[in-house]
mmCIF file of C-alpha atoms in Angstrom:
data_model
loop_
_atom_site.group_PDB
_atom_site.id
_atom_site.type_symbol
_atom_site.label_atom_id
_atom_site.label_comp_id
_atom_site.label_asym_id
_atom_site.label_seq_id
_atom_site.Cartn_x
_atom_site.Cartn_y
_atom_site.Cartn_z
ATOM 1 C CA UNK A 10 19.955 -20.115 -7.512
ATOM 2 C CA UNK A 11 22.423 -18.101 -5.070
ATOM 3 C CA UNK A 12 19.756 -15.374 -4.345
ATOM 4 C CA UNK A 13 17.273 -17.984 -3.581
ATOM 5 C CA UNK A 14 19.503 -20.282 -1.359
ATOM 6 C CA UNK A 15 20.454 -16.592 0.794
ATOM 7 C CA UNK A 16 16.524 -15.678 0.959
ATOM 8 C CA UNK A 17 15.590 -18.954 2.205
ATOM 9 C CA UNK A 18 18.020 -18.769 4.673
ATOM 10 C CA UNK A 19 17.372 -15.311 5.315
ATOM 11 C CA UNK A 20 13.836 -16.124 6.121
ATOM 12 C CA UNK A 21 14.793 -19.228 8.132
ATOM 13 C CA UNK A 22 17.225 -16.747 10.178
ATOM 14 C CA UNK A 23 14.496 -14.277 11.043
ATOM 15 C CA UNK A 24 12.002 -17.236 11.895
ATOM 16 C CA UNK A 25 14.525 -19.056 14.592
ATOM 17 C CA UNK A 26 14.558 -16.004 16.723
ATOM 18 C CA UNK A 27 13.651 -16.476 19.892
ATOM 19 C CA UNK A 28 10.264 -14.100 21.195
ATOM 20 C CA UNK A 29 11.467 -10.269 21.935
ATOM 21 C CA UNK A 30 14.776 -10.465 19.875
ATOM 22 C CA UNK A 31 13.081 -10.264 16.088
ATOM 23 C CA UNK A 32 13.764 -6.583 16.217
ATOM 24 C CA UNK A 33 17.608 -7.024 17.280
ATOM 25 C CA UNK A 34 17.805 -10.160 14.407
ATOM 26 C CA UNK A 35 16.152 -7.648 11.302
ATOM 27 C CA UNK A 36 18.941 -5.129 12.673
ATOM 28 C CA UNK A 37 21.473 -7.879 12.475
ATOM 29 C CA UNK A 38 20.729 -8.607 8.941
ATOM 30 C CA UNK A 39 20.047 -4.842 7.735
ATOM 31 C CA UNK A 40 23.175 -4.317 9.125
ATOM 32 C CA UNK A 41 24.644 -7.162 7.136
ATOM 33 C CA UNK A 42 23.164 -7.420 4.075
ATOM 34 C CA UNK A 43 23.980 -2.923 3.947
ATOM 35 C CA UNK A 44 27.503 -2.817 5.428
ATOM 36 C CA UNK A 45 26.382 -0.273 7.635
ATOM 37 C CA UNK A 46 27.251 0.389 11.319
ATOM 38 C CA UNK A 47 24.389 2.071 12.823
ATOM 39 C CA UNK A 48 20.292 1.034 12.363
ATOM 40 C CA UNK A 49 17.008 1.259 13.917
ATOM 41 C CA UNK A 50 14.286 -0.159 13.889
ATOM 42 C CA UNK A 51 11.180 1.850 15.012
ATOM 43 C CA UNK A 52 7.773 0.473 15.526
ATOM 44 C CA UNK A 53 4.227 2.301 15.477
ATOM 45 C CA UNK A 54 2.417 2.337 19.371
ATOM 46 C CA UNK A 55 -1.217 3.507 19.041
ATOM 47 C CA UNK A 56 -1.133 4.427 22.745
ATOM 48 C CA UNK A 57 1.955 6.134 22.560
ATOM 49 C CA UNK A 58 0.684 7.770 19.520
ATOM 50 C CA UNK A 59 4.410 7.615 17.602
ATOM 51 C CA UNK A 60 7.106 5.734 16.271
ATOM 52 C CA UNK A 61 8.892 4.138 19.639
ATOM 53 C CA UNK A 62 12.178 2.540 19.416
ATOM 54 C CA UNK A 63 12.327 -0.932 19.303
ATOM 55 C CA UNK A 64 15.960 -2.050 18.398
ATOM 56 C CA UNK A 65 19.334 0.505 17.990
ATOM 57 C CA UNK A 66 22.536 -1.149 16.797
ATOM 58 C CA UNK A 67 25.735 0.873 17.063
ATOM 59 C CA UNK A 68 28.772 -0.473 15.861
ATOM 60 C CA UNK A 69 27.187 -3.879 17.122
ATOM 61 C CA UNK A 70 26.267 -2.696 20.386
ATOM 62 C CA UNK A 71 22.711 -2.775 21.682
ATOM 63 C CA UNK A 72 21.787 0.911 22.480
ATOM 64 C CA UNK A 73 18.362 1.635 24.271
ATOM 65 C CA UNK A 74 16.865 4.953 24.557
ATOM 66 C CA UNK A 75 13.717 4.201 26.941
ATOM 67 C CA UNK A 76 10.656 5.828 26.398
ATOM 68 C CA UNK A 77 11.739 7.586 23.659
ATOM 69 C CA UNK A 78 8.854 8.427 21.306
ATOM 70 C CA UNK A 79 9.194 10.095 17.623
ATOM 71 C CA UNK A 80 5.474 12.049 17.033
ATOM 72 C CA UNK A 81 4.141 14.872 15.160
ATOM 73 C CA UNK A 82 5.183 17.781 16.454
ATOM 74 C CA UNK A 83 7.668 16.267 19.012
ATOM 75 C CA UNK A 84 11.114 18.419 18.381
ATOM 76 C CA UNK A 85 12.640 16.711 15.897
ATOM 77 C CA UNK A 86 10.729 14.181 14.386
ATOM 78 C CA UNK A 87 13.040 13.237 11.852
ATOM 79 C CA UNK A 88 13.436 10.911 8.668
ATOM 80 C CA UNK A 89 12.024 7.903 10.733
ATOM 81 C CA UNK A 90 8.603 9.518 11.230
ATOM 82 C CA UNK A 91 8.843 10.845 7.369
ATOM 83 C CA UNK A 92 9.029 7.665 5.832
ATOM 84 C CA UNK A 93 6.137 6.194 8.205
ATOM 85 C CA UNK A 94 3.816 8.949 7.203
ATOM 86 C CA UNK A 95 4.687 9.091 3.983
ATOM 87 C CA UNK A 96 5.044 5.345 3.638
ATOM 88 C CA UNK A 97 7.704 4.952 1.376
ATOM 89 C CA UNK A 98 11.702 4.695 1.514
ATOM 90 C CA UNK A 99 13.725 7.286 1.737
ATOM 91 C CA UNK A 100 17.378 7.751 1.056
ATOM 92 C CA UNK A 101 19.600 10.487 2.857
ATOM 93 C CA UNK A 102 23.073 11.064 0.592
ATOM 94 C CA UNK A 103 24.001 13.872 3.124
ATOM 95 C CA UNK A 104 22.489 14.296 6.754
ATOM 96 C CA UNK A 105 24.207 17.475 7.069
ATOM 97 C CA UNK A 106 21.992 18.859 4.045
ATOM 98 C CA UNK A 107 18.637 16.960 4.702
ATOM 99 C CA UNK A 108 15.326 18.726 6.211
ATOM 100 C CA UNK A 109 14.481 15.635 7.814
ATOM 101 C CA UNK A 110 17.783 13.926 9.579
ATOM 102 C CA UNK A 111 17.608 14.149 13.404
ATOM 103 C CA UNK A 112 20.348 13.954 15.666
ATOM 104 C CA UNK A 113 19.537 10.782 17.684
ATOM 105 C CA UNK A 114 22.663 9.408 19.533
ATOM 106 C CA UNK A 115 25.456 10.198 17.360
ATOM 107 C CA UNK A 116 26.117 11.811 13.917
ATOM 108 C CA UNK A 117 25.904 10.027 11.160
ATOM 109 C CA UNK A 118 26.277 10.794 6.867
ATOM 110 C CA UNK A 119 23.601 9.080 5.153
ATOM 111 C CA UNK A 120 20.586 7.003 6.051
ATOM 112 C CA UNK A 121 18.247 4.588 3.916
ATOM 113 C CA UNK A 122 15.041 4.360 5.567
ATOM 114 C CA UNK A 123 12.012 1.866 4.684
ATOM 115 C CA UNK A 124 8.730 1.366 5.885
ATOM 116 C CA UNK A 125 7.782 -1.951 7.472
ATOM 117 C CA UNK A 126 3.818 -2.719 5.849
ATOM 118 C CA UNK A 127 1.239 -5.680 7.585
ATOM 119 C CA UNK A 128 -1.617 -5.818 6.223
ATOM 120 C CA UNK A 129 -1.546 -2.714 3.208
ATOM 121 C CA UNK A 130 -0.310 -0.256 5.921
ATOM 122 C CA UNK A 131 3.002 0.871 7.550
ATOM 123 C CA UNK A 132 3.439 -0.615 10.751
ATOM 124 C CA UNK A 133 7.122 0.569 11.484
ATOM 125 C CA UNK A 134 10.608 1.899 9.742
ATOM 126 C CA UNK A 135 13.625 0.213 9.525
ATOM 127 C CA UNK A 136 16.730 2.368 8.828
ATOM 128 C CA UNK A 137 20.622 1.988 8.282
#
């Protein structure tokens, strides 16, 4: 009945956010629900052709990196862009030893990435 009470509100959380903060919200809670200190939240632009970020939480702090676009080939294109082509989570243990981990802002150990699926297709990645 507890896990059902903390969905519901959960859900209720994520729908009483007001236009343009959703992103900032899902980071909130990621953050949250993970114990993390450090997420994104990256969403697919077809214009842009890549993964552009939509919300980065640092040790609470709002941290914007404008026009910054993650696409094939682009230096660095890291464990968000992974788990959106691939389209499945991915866990990090050790950023130091991964293929995939990208320096973005500042260093960090381990990352859990997830896609974000509408409609039977990945959409964006949320990571922590």
């Amino acid at each position: 009945m507890e896990a059902a009470t903390a969905d519901r509100q959960l859900v209720e959380s994520l729908s009483d956010a007001k236009p343009g903060k959703l992103g900032k919200r899902m980071m909130e809670l990621a953050l949250d629900r993970t114990g993390a200190h450090h997420g994104a939240l990256f969403l697919w632009d077809d214009a842009a052709e890549g993964l552009v970020l939509d919300t980065h939480l640092v040790e609470g702090m709002t941290v914007t990196l404008p026009n910054r676009v993650i696409s094939r080939g682009s230096k660095g294109a890291g464990v968000a862009l992974w788990t959106y082509e691939q389209d499945q989570p991915y866990l990090v243990k050790d950023t130091f030893e991964d293929e995939h981990y990208t320096r973005y802002l500042v260093d960090v150990r381990s990352i859990a990435a997830a896609p974000i699926r509408y409609q039977g297709r990945p959409i964006g990645v949320l990571s922590v």
